[in-house]
Coordinates of C-alpha atoms in Angstrom, one line a residue:
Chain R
X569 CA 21.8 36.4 69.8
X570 CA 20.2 35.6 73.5
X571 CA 22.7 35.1 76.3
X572 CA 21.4 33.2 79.0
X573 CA 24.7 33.0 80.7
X574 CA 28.2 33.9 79.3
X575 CA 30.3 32.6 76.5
X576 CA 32.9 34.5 76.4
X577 CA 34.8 33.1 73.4
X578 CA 31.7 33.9 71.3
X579 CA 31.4 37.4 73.4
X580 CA 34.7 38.2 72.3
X581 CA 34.2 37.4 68.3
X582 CA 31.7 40.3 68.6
X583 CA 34.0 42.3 68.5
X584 CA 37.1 43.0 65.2
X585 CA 39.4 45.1 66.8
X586 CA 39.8 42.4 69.6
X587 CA 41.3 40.0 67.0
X588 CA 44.4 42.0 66.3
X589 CA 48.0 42.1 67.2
X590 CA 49.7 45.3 68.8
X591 CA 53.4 45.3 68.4
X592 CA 53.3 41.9 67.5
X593 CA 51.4 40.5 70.4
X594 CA 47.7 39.8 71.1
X595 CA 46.5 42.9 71.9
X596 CA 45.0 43.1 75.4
X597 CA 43.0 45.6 75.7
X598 CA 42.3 47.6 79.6
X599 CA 41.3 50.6 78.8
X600 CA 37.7 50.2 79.0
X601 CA 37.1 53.3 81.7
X602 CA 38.7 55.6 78.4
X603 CA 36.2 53.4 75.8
X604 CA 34.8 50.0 75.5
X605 CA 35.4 48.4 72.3
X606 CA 32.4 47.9 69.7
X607 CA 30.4 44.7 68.7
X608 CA 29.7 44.2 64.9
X609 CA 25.9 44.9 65.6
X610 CA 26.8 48.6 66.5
X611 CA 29.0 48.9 63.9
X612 CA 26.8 47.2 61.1
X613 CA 23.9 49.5 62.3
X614 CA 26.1 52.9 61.9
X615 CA 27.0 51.0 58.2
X616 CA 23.9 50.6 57.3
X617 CA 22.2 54.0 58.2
X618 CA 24.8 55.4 55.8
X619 CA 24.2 52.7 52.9
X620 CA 20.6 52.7 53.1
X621 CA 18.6 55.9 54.4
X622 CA 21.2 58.4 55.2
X623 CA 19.1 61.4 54.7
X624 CA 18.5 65.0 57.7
X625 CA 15.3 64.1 60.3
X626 CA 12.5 65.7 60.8
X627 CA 12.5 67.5 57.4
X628 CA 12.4 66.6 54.1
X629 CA 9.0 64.9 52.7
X630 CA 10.8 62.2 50.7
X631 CA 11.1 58.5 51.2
X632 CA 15.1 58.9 52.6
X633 CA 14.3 61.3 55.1
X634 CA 11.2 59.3 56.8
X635 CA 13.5 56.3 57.2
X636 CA 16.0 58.2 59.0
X637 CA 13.5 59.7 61.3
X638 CA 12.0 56.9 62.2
X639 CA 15.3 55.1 63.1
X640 CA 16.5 58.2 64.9
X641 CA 13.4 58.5 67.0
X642 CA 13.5 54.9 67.7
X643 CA 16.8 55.1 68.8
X644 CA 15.1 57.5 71.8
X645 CA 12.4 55.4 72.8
X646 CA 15.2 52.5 73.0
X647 CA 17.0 54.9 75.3
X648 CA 14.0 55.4 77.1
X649 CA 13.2 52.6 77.8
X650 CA 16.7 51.2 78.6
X651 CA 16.7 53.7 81.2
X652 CA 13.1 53.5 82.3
X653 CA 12.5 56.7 81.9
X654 CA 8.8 57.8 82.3
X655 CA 8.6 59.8 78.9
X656 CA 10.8 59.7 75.5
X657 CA 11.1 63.4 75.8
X658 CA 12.8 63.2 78.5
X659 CA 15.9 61.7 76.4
X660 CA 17.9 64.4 74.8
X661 CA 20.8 63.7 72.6
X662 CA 24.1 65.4 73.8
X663 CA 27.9 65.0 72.1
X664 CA 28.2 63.0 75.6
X665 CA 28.2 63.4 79.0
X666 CA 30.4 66.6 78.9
X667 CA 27.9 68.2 77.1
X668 CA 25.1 66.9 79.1
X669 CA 26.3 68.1 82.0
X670 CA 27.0 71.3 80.7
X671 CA 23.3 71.9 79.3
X672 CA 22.8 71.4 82.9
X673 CA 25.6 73.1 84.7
X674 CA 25.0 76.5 81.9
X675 CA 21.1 76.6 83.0
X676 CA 21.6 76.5 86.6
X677 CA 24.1 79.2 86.4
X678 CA 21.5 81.2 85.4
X679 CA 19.3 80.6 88.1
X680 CA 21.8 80.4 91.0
X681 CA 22.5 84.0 93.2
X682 CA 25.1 84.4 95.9
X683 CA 24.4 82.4 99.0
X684 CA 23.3 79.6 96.9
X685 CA 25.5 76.1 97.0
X686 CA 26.4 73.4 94.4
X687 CA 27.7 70.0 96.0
X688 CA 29.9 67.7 94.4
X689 CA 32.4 64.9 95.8
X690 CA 36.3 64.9 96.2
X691 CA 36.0 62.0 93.3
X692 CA 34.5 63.7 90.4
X693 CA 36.1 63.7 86.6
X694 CA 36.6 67.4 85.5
X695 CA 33.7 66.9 83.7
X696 CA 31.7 66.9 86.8
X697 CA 33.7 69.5 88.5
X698 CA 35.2 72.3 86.3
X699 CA 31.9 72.5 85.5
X700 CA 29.7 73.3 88.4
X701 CA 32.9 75.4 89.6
X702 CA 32.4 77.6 86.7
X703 CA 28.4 77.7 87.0
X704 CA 29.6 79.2 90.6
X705 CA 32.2 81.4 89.6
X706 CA 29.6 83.2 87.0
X707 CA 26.6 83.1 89.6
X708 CA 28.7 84.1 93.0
X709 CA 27.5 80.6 94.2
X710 CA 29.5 78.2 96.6
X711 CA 31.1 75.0 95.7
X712 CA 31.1 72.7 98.4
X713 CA 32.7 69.1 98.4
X714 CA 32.0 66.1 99.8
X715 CA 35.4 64.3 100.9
X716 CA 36.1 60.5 100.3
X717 CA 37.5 58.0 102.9
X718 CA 41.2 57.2 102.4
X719 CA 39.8 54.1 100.5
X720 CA 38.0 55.5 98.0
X721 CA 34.5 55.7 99.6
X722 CA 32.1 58.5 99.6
X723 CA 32.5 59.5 103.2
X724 CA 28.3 59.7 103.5
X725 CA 28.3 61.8 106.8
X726 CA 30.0 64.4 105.9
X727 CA 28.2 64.5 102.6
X728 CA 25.2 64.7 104.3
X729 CA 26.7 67.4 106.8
X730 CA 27.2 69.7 103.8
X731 CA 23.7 69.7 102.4
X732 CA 21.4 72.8 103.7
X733 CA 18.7 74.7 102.4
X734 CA 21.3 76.6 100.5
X735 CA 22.2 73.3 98.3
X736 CA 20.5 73.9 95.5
X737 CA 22.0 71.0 93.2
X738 CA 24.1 68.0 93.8
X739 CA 26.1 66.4 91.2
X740 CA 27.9 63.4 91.8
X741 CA 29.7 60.1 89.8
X742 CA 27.7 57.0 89.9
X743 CA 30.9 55.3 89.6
X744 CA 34.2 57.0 90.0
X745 CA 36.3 56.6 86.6
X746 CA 39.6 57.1 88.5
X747 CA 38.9 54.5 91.7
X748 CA 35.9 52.4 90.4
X749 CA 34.3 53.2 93.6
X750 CA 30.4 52.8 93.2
X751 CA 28.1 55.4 94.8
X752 CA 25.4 54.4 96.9
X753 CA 23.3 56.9 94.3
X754 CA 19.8 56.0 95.3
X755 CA 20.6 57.1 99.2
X756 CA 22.7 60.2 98.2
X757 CA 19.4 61.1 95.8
X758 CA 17.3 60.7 98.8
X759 CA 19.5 63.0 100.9
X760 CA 19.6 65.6 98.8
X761 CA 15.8 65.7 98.3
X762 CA 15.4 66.2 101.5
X763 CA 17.0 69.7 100.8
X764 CA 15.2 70.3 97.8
X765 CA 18.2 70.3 95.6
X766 CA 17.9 68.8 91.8
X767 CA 20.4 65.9 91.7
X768 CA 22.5 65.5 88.4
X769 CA 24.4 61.7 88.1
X770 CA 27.7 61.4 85.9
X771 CA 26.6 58.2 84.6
X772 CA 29.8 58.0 82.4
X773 CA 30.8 54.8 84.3
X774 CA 27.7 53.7 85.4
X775 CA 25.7 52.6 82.7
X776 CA 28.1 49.7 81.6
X777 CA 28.1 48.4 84.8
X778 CA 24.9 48.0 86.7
X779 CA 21.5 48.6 86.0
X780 CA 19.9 52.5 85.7
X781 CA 16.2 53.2 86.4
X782 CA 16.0 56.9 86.4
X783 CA 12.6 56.3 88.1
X784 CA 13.7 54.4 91.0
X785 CA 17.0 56.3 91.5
X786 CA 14.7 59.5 91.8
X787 CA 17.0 61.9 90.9
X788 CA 16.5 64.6 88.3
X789 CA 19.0 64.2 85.8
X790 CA 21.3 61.3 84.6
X791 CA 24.3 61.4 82.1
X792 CA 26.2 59.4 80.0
X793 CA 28.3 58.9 76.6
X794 CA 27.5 56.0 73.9
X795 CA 31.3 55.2 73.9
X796 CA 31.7 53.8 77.3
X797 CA 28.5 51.5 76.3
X798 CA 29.6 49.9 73.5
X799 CA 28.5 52.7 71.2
X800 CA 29.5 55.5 69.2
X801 CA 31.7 58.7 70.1
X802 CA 30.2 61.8 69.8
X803 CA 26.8 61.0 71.1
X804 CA 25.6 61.1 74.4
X805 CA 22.6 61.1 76.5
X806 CA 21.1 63.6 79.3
X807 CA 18.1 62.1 80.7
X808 CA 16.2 64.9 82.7
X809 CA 12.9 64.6 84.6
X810 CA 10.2 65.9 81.8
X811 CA 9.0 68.4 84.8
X812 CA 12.0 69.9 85.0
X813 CA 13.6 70.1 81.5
X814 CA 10.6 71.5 79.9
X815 CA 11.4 75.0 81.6
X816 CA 15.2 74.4 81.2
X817 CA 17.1 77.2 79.6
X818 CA 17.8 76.4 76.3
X819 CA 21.4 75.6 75.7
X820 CA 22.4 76.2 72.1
X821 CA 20.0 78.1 69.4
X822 CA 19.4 77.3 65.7
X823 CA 17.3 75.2 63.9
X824 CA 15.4 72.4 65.1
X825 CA 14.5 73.8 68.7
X826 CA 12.5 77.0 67.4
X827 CA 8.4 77.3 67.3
X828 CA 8.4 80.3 65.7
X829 CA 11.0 82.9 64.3
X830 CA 10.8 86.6 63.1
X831 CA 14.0 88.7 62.1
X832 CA 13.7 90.1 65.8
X833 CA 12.4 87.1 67.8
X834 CA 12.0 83.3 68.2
X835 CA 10.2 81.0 70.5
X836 CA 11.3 77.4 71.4
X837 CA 9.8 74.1 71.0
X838 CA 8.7 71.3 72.8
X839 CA 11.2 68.6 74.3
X840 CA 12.9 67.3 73.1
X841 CA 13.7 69.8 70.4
X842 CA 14.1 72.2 72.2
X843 CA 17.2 71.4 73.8
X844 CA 18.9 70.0 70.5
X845 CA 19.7 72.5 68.2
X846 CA 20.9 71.8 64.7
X847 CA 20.9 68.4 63.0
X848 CA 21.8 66.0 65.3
X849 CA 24.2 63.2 65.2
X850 CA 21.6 60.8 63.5
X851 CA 24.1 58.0 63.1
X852 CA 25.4 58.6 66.1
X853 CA 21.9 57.8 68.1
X854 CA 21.1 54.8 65.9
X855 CA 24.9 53.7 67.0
X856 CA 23.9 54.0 70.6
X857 CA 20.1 52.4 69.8
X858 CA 22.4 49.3 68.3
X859 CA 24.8 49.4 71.5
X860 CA 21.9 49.2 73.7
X861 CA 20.2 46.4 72.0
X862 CA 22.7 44.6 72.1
X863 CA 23.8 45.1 75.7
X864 CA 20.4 44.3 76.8
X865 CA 20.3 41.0 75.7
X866 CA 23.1 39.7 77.8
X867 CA 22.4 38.8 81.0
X868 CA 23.5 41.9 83.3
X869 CA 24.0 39.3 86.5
X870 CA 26.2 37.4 84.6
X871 CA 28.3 40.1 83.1
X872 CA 28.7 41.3 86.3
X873 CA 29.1 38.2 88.3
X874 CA 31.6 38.0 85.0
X875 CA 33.4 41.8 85.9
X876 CA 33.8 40.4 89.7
X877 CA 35.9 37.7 89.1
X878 CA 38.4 39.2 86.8
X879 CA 38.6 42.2 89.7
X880 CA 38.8 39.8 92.4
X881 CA 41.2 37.8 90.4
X882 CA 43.6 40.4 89.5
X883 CA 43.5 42.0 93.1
X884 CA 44.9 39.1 94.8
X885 CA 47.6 39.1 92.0
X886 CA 47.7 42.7 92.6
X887 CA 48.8 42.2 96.8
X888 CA 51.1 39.4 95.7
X889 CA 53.1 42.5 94.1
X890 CA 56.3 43.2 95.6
X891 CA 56.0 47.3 95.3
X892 CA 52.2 47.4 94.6
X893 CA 49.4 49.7 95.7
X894 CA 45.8 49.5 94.7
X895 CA 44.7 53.0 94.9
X896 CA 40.8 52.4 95.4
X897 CA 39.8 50.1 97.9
X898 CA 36.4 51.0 98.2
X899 CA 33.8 47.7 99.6
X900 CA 31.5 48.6 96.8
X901 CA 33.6 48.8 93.2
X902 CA 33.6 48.0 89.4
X903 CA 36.5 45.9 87.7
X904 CA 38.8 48.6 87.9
X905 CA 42.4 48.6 88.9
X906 CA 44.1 51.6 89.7
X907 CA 47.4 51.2 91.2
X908 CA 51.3 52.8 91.7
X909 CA 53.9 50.7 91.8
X910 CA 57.0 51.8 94.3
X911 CA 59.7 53.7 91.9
X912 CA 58.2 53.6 89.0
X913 CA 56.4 56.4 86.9
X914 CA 52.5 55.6 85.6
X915 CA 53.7 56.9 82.4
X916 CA 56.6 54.5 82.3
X917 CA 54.6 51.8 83.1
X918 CA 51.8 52.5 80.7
X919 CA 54.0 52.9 78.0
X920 CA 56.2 49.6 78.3
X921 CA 52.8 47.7 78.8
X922 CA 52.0 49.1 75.4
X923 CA 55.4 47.7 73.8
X924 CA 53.8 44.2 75.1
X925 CA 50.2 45.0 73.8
X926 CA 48.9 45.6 76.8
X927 CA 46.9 49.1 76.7
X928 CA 46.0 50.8 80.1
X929 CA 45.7 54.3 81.0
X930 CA 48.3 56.2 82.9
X931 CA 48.4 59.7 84.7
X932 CA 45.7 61.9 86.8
X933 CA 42.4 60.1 84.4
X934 CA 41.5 63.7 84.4
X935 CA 40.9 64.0 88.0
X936 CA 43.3 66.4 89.2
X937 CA 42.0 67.6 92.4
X938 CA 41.4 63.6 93.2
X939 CA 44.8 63.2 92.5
X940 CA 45.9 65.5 95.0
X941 CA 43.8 64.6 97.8
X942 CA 45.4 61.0 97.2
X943 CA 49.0 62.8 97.2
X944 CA 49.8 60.8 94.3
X945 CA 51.2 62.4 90.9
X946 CA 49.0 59.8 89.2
X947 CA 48.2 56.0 88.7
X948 CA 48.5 53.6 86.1
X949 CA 44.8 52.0 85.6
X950 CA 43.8 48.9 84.1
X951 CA 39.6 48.7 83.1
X952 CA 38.3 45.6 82.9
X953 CA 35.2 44.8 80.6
X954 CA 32.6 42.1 79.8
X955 CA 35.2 40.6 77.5
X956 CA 38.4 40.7 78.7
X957 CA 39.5 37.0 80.3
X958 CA 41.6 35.7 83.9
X959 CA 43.9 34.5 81.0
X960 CA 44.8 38.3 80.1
X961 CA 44.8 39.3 83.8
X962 CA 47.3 36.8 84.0
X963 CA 49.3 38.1 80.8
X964 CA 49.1 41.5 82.6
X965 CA 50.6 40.5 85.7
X966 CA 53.9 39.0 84.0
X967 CA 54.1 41.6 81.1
X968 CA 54.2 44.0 84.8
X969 CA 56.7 41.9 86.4
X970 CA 58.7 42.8 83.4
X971 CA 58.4 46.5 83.5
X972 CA 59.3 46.4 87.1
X973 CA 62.1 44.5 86.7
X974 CA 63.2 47.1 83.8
X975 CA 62.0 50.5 85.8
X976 CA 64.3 49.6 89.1
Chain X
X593 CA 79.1 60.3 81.7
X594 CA 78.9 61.6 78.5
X595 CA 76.8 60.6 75.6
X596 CA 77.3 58.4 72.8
X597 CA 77.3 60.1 69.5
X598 CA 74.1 61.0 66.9
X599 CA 75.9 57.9 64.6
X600 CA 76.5 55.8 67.6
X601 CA 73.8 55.9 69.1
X602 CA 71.7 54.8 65.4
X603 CA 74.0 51.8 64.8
X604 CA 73.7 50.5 68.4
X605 CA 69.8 50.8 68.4
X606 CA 69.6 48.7 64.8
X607 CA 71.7 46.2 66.5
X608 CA 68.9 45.1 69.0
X609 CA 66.6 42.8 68.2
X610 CA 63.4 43.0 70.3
X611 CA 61.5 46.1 72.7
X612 CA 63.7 44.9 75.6
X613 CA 66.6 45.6 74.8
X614 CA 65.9 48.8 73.0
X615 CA 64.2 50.5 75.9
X616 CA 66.8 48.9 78.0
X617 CA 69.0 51.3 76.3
X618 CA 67.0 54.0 76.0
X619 CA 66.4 54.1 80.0
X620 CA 70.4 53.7 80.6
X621 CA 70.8 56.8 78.0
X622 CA 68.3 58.8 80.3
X623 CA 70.5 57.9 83.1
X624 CA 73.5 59.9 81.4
X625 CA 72.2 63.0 81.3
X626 CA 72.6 65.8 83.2
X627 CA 70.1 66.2 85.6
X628 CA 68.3 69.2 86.6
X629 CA 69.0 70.8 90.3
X630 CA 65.1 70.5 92.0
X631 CA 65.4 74.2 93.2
X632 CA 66.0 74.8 89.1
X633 CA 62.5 72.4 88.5
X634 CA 60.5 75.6 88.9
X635 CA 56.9 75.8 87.0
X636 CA 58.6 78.4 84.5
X637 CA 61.0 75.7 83.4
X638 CA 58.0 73.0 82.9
X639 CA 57.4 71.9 79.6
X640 CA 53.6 72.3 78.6
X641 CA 51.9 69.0 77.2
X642 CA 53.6 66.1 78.1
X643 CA 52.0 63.7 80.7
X644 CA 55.1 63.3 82.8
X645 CA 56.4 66.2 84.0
X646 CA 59.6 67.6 82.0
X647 CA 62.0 70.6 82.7
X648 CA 64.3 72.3 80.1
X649 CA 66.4 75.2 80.8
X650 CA 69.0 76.7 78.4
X651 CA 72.0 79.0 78.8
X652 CA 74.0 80.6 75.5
X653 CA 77.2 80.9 76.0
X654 CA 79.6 82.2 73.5
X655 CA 77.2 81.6 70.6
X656 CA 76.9 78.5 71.6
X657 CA 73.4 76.6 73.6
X658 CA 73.7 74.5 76.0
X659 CA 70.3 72.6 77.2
X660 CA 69.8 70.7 80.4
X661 CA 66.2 68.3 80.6
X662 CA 64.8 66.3 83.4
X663 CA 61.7 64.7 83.4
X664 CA 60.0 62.2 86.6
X665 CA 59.7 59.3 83.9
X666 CA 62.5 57.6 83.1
X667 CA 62.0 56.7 79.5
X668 CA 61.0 60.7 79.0
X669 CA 64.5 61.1 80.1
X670 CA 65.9 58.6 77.9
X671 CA 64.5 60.6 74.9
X672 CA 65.5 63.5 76.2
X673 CA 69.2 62.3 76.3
X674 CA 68.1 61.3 72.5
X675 CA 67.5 64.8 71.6
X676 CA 70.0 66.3 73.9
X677 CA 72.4 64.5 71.5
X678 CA 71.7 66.2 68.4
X679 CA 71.0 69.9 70.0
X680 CA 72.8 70.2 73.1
X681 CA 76.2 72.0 72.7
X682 CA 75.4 73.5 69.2
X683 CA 74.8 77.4 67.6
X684 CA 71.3 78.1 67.1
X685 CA 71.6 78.3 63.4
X686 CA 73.1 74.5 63.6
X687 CA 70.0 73.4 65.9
X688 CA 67.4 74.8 63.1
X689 CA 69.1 72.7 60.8
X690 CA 68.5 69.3 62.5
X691 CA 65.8 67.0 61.0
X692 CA 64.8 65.3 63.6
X693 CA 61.9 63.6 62.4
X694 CA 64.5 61.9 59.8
X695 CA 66.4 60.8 63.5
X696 CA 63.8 59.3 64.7
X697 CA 62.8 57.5 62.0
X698 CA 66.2 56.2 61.8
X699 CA 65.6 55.1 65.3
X700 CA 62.5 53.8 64.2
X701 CA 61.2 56.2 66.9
X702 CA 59.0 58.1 64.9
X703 CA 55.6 57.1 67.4
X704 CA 57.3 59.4 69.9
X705 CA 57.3 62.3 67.3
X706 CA 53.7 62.4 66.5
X707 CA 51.9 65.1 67.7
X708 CA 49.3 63.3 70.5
X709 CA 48.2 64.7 73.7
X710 CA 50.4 62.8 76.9
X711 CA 53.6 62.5 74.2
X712 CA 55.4 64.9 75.4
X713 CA 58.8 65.1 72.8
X714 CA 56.9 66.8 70.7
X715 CA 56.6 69.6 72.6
X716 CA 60.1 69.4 73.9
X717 CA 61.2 69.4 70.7
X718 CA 60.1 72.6 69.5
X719 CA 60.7 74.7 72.8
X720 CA 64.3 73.3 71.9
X721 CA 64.0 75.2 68.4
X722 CA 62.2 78.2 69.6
X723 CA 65.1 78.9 72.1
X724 CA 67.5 78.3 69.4
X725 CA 64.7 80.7 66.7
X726 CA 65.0 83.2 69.4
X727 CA 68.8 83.6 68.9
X728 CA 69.4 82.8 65.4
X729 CA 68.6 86.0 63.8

């Protein structure tokens, strides 16, 4: 179905589990930063993979197996594309971006000695810290970090201060999961070329949200999970520049990224094989391939233009809020809500949203360190997506008033 | 204040009729119990696995335990006066014997049993009867 603008009564029939009741109310679902819901088109593609040509890639001779490896390889040049990415090898299935960043993080800990810096920001998601911080610890390497502005914002000075010769990758959120703070990621990639340092984007957030051209951004790697774009969990995507992933150290061994094996040796393959050990999550990437489709035939402007208006919308409700705090102010930010309400514990609050079916995510959003450079214990932080409505904002804002009224 | 009883506490919870006024209670309940001094809310006495932040600390005294919880959240601390119900003030051997998944079922509860990362009463729950394990025998 082509969207020329949005409809988002028949956006919302897309997808089942939207149509349900949690404890007996409509369920209103805000948790999109944790997982976006999934249309019928990924979920009929996943169904029909297993009813029709479920069979291992790249292997067997037989009729099953050439189905399934030709879906599955489409799924990459889908991915490729949707990324523009200058080559489908360059697309290498992960578990998500955890993993993709750790293919990443485990092969520069290799190549990093003492004296040599990694960069990351005061914003990331463990994900995107614990694992550069471990990468240092093994190589006797430096973990620097960039501060943020009391607001949210990447403070861009200081992030520029901190790069040197030395800097030998930057990692960095494209959009912050915890704040919804946007990354000026084309400018912080130019930067950190100027140093000479590869530059690895947590696209987690991203990639629902705006529009990612690997090629423009100019950076060397780019990460995301499925989940958070309509797709699958358990598959993922690390996009890395062909020049640079071809000489990456390989990350797991097994079948599928060999050339040739002895009892004593092996070589490895081409990309992307090479860097995808064992049979991959076939349904997983034809989920994704589905998701993507189907994402890219909305229009982005509107969806955005779409996610604006329910953030504007429930910000001004938001400073109406006797007790409020947005936590996250940045100029430049996604439909995301984070927020601590005077007296009143996130877990409290997350929990008798619930009893209203209201589902948001409460605590640190994995982001400890962020956490503490806020001083807060924690927020309570409601994720808007293409298909949630002003009418639920507005739902959200009494259920709230409720929970206040309960919690004081 | 002292708390209601394990029998009062099931037929006053049947008697409401909708989420209000059940966590209404539950909240006041938390209120009731003892809280824990903050220069007692060391990380030793933190309860591992729950997403607010929960201390328990215990103290035998003539065969008998006596438990004190706090948690930052109050409806963690209304549960906790739940629980405190049915294993504070008891001997260890009468602590094992508590089914407390059949409580909280009778509470219609049981959600905040199940064993999921951020619910912390789980975990509460069995440090409770590993104290009381490590004194039954």
């Amino acid at each position: 179905m082509s969207m020329s603008s949005l409809n988002i009564a028949q956006l919302r029939a897309q997808f089942p589990i939207l149509q349900q009741q949690v404890n007996a109310k409509p369920l209103i679902y805000f948790d999109n930063a944790a997982t976006t819901q999934k249309p019928y088109a990924v979920i009929n593609a996943i169904t029909d993979f297993y009813t029709q040509c479920n069979a291992n890639v790249h292997r067997g001779a037989h009729h099953l197996s050439n189905e399934s490896t030709t879906r599955f390889e489409h799924a990459r040049d889908t991915v490729a594309c949707f990324m523009h990415a200058a080559n489908r090898k360059e697309i290498i299935w992960t578990s998500g971006t955890t993993e993709g960043i750790n293919i990443v993080a485990h092969g520069i800990a290799k190549q990093l000695r003492p004296g040599d810096e990694v960069l990351v920001t005061q914003m990331e998601h463990h994900a995107n810290l614990v694992t550069w911080q471990q990468a240092c610890a093994q190589s006797g390497a430096s973990l620097k970090i960039a501060p943020i502005d009391d607001d949210g914002t990447l403070n861009i000075d200081a992030f520029v201060a901190l790069l040197s010769t030395n800097t030998k990758l930057v990692a960095f959120p494209h959009i912050s999961n915890a704040l919804g703070t946007i990354n000026p990621i084309k400018t912080l990639t130019a930067q950190a070329k100027k140093v000479g340092a590869l530059v690895l984007i947590d696209g987690a957030q991203g990639i629902a949200h705006a529009k990612v051209d690997v090629v423009d951004i100019g950076c060397d790697f780019y990460v995301f999970s499925a989940h958070k774009l309509f797709g699958p969990t358990g598959i993922g995507v690390l996009w890395g520049k062909e020049s640079v992933l071809k000489n990456w150290p390989v990350w797991q061994t097994g079948g599928e990224m060999i050339a040739n094996v002895t009892y004593e040796t092996a070589t490895w393959g081409e990309l992307p094989n090479r860097l995808e050990a064992g049979t991959p999550n076939i349904a997983g990437a034809i989920g994704l391939a589905a998701a993507v489709e189907w994402f890219s035939q909305l229009d982005l402007h509107a969806l955005q233009h779409h996610e604006h208006a329910l953030l504007k919308h429930a910000t001004e409700q938001a400073h109406n809020f006797d007790g409020l705090t947005i936590v996250g102010n940045a100029p430049e930010k996604v439909a995301v809500l984070s927020f601590v309400l005077q007296g009143c514990h996130s877990a409290d609050i997350g929990f008798l949203l619930d009893q209203q079916g209201i589902a948001i995510r409460s605590g640190d959003h994995c982001a400890q360190p962020l956490m503490r450079r806020l001083t807060l214990p924690g927020t309570a932080r409601a994720s808007f997506s293409i298909y949630n409505t002003i009418e639920e904002v507005d739902a959200f804002f009494i259920a709230l008033k409720k929970v206040h009224q309960m919690l004081i | 204040m002292s708390l209601p009883t394990r029998d009062d506490i099931i037929d006053d919870m049947a008697f409401f009729d909708d989420w209000e006024q059940r966590y209404q209670y539950i909240i006041d309940l938390g209120k009731s119990i003892s809280r824990i001094d903050e220069n007692e809310k060391t990380d030793e006495n933190v309860v591992k696995g729950c997403q607010s932040k929960v201390w328990l600390i215990s103290n035998l005294d003539d065969g008998i335990l006596y438990f004190k919880a706090d948690s930052d959240a109050v409806i963690i601390n209304g549960l906790l006066a739940l629980v405190m119900v049915v294993f504070n003030n008891k001997t260890p051997k009468d602590i094992l014997a508590v089914d407390i998944d059949e409580y909280f079922k009778q509470l219609d509860l049981e959600r905040h049993i199940t064993p999921s990362r951020g619910n912390g009463l789980k975990a509460i729950v069995a440090k409770i009867q590993a104290i009381a394990n490590s004194y039954a025998n």
